C-alpha cells in the first residue's frame, strides 16, 4: 500500500468533497428558504434595518440570497468535482499498481 496515494485520496475527500457538500447544502438552503433579517423570516413589504443605517427591502434581500445561493452551490459543486476527481484518479492508480505485471521479454543474445 502506497501511503502517498492513500493520503491523496483522503486529502481529496477531506478538502474537496466534504466542504463542497457543506457549501452546496448551505447554498441550497439559501435558495429554497425565504429571505431573513436577523434570523427572522421576512414577508413581502418588510424592511430589514441593519446597524441602524442600512435598509434592505424584501425584494433586495431575496435577490441577494438567490445570488449567494447560486455562488455557494457552484463553488460547492466545483469542490466536490475536484476532490472526487483527485480521489478517483489516485485510487485508480493504486489499483493499476497492484495488478501483476506481465513478464519482460527476453533480451536477444549479444545486445
PDB file of C-alpha atoms in Angstrom:
ATOM      1  CA  UNK A   1       0.000   0.000   0.000  1.00  0.00           C
ATOM      2  CA  UNK A   2       1.424   3.331  -1.053  1.00  0.00           C
ATOM      3  CA  UNK A   3       0.963   5.850   1.743  1.00  0.00           C
ATOM      4  CA  UNK A   4       1.282   8.861  -0.564  1.00  0.00           C
ATOM      5  CA  UNK A   5      -1.624   7.727  -2.746  1.00  0.00           C
ATOM      6  CA  UNK A   6      -3.795   6.922   0.257  1.00  0.00           C
ATOM      7  CA  UNK A   7      -3.001  10.376   1.616  1.00  0.00           C
ATOM      8  CA  UNK A   8      -4.058  11.944  -1.715  1.00  0.00           C
ATOM      9  CA  UNK A   9      -7.377  10.094  -1.603  1.00  0.00           C
ATOM     10  CA  UNK A  10      -8.021  11.183   1.994  1.00  0.00           C
ATOM     11  CA  UNK A  11      -6.939  14.777   1.347  1.00  0.00           C
ATOM     12  CA  UNK A  12      -9.102  14.948  -1.774  1.00  0.00           C
ATOM     13  CA  UNK A  13     -12.051  13.688   0.227  1.00  0.00           C
ATOM     14  CA  UNK A  14     -11.496  15.906   3.277  1.00  0.00           C
ATOM     15  CA  UNK A  15     -10.568  19.102   1.441  1.00  0.00           C
ATOM     16  CA  UNK A  16     -12.833  18.698  -1.563  1.00  0.00           C
ATOM     17  CA  UNK A  17     -15.844  16.501  -1.148  1.00  0.00           C
ATOM     18  CA  UNK A  18     -16.915  17.264   2.434  1.00  0.00           C
ATOM     19  CA  UNK A  19     -16.570  21.087   2.244  1.00  0.00           C
ATOM     20  CA  UNK A  20     -18.135  21.019  -1.222  1.00  0.00           C
ATOM     21  CA  UNK A  21     -21.172  19.166   0.082  1.00  0.00           C
ATOM     22  CA  UNK A  22     -21.451  21.565   3.024  1.00  0.00           C
ATOM     23  CA  UNK A  23     -21.232  24.638   0.774  1.00  0.00           C
ATOM     24  CA  UNK A  24     -23.708  23.130  -1.675  1.00  0.00           C
ATOM     25  CA  UNK A  25     -26.145  22.368   1.135  1.00  0.00           C
ATOM     26  CA  UNK A  26     -25.810  25.868   2.536  1.00  0.00           C
ATOM     27  CA  UNK A  27     -26.396  27.340  -0.929  1.00  0.00           C
ATOM     28  CA  UNK A  28     -29.458  25.174  -1.477  1.00  0.00           C
ATOM     29  CA  UNK A  29     -30.889  26.237   1.865  1.00  0.00           C
ATOM     30  CA  UNK A  30     -30.365  29.878   0.872  1.00  0.00           C
ATOM     31  CA  UNK A  31     -32.108  29.277  -2.454  1.00  0.00           C
ATOM     32  CA  UNK A  32     -35.049  27.338  -1.030  1.00  0.00           C
ATOM     33  CA  UNK A  33     -35.737  29.341   2.124  1.00  0.00           C
ATOM     34  CA  UNK A  34     -37.227  32.773   2.057  1.00  0.00           C
ATOM     35  CA  UNK A  35     -35.283  35.911   2.880  1.00  0.00           C
ATOM     36  CA  UNK A  36     -34.447  36.532   6.529  1.00  0.00           C
ATOM     37  CA  UNK A  37     -33.384  39.519   8.580  1.00  0.00           C
ATOM     38  CA  UNK A  38     -31.545  38.838  11.812  1.00  0.00           C
ATOM     39  CA  UNK A  39     -32.688  35.227  11.810  1.00  0.00           C
ATOM     40  CA  UNK A  40     -36.365  36.086  11.398  1.00  0.00           C
ATOM     41  CA  UNK A  41     -38.268  35.331   8.201  1.00  0.00           C
ATOM     42  CA  UNK A  42     -39.281  38.338   6.143  1.00  0.00           C
ATOM     43  CA  UNK A  43     -42.611  38.787   4.393  1.00  0.00           C
ATOM     44  CA  UNK A  44     -43.401  40.830   1.334  1.00  0.00           C
ATOM     45  CA  UNK A  45     -43.270  44.512   2.237  1.00  0.00           C
ATOM     46  CA  UNK A  46     -40.911  44.079   5.241  1.00  0.00           C
ATOM     47  CA  UNK A  47     -37.816  46.251   5.546  1.00  0.00           C
ATOM     48  CA  UNK A  48     -34.642  44.993   7.227  1.00  0.00           C
ATOM     49  CA  UNK A  49     -32.642  47.536   9.194  1.00  0.00           C
ATOM     50  CA  UNK A  50     -29.039  46.549   9.842  1.00  0.00           C
ATOM     51  CA  UNK A  51     -26.615  48.525  12.011  1.00  0.00           C
ATOM     52  CA  UNK A  52     -29.249  51.269  12.334  1.00  0.00           C
ATOM     53  CA  UNK A  53     -28.263  52.739   8.956  1.00  0.00           C
ATOM     54  CA  UNK A  54     -28.578  50.123   6.206  1.00  0.00           C
ATOM     55  CA  UNK A  55     -32.061  49.294   4.972  1.00  0.00           C
ATOM     56  CA  UNK A  56     -32.974  46.346   2.774  1.00  0.00           C
ATOM     57  CA  UNK A  57     -36.432  45.612   1.483  1.00  0.00           C
ATOM     58  CA  UNK A  58     -37.853  42.151   0.862  1.00  0.00           C
ATOM     59  CA  UNK A  59     -37.015  42.054  -2.856  1.00  0.00           C
ATOM     60  CA  UNK A  60     -33.372  43.120  -2.369  1.00  0.00           C
ATOM     61  CA  UNK A  61     -32.868  40.516   0.341  1.00  0.00           C
ATOM     62  CA  UNK A  62     -34.476  37.815  -1.803  1.00  0.00           C
ATOM     63  CA  UNK A  63     -32.262  38.717  -4.776  1.00  0.00           C
ATOM     64  CA  UNK A  64     -29.102  38.756  -2.639  1.00  0.00           C
ATOM     65  CA  UNK A  65     -29.964  35.369  -1.127  1.00  0.00           C
ATOM     66  CA  UNK A  66     -30.542  33.904  -4.609  1.00  0.00           C
ATOM     67  CA  UNK A  67     -27.210  35.197  -5.915  1.00  0.00           C
ATOM     68  CA  UNK A  68     -25.373  33.993  -2.809  1.00  0.00           C
ATOM     69  CA  UNK A  69     -27.054  30.587  -3.034  1.00  0.00           C
ATOM     70  CA  UNK A  70     -26.092  30.167  -6.684  1.00  0.00           C
ATOM     71  CA  UNK A  71     -22.475  31.080  -5.916  1.00  0.00           C
ATOM     72  CA  UNK A  72     -22.285  28.678  -2.969  1.00  0.00           C
ATOM     73  CA  UNK A  73     -23.823  25.799  -4.938  1.00  0.00           C
ATOM     74  CA  UNK A  74     -21.406  26.443  -7.825  1.00  0.00           C
ATOM     75  CA  UNK A  75     -18.315  26.584  -5.621  1.00  0.00           C
ATOM     76  CA  UNK A  76     -19.500  23.538  -3.671  1.00  0.00           C
ATOM     77  CA  UNK A  77     -20.053  21.577  -6.874  1.00  0.00           C
ATOM     78  CA  UNK A  78     -16.600  22.535  -8.122  1.00  0.00           C
ATOM     79  CA  UNK A  79     -15.004  21.393  -4.859  1.00  0.00           C
ATOM     80  CA  UNK A  80     -16.879  18.084  -4.987  1.00  0.00           C
ATOM     81  CA  UNK A  81     -15.787  17.523  -8.593  1.00  0.00           C
ATOM     82  CA  UNK A  82     -12.124  18.352  -7.961  1.00  0.00           C
ATOM     83  CA  UNK A  83     -11.937  16.388  -4.709  1.00  0.00           C
ATOM     84  CA  UNK A  84     -13.725  13.415  -6.233  1.00  0.00           C
ATOM     85  CA  UNK A  85     -11.503  13.506  -9.321  1.00  0.00           C
ATOM     86  CA  UNK A  86      -8.356  13.655  -7.198  1.00  0.00           C
ATOM     87  CA  UNK A  87      -9.516  10.759  -5.050  1.00  0.00           C
ATOM     88  CA  UNK A  88     -10.697   8.683  -8.014  1.00  0.00           C
ATOM     89  CA  UNK A  89      -7.514   9.114 -10.038  1.00  0.00           C
ATOM     90  CA  UNK A  90      -5.376   8.274  -7.011  1.00  0.00           C
ATOM     91  CA  UNK A  91      -7.460   5.177  -6.265  1.00  0.00           C
ATOM     92  CA  UNK A  92      -7.329   4.114  -9.931  1.00  0.00           C
ATOM     93  CA  UNK A  93      -3.551   4.488  -9.994  1.00  0.00           C
ATOM     94  CA  UNK A  94      -3.317   2.470  -6.773  1.00  0.00           C
ATOM     95  CA  UNK A  95      -5.409  -0.278  -8.389  1.00  0.00           C
ATOM     96  CA  UNK A  96      -3.248  -0.298 -11.528  1.00  0.00           C
ATOM     97  CA  UNK A  97      -0.083  -0.547  -9.420  1.00  0.00           C
ATOM     98  CA  UNK A  98      -1.493  -3.560  -7.569  1.00  0.00           C
ATOM     99  CA  UNK A  99      -2.074  -5.570 -10.779  1.00  0.00           C
ATOM    100  CA  UNK A 100       0.535  -8.191 -11.631  1.00  0.00           C
ATOM    101  CA  UNK A 101       2.914  -7.024 -14.325  1.00  0.00           C
ATOM    102  CA  UNK A 102       3.498  -9.143 -17.413  1.00  0.00           C
ATOM    103  CA  UNK A 103       6.922 -10.719 -17.666  1.00  0.00           C
ATOM    104  CA  UNK A 104       9.550  -8.826 -19.634  1.00  0.00           C
ATOM    105  CA  UNK A 105      10.536 -10.284 -22.975  1.00  0.00           C
ATOM    106  CA  UNK A 106      13.916 -11.939 -23.020  1.00  0.00           C
ATOM    107  CA  UNK A 107      16.748  -9.891 -24.481  1.00  0.00           C
ATOM    108  CA  UNK A 108      18.343 -11.288 -27.562  1.00  0.00           C
ATOM    109  CA  UNK A 109      21.845 -12.633 -27.074  1.00  0.00           C
ATOM    110  CA  UNK A 110      24.623 -10.232 -27.970  1.00  0.00           C
ATOM    111  CA  UNK A 111      22.921  -6.975 -27.018  1.00  0.00           C
TER     112      UNK A 111
END
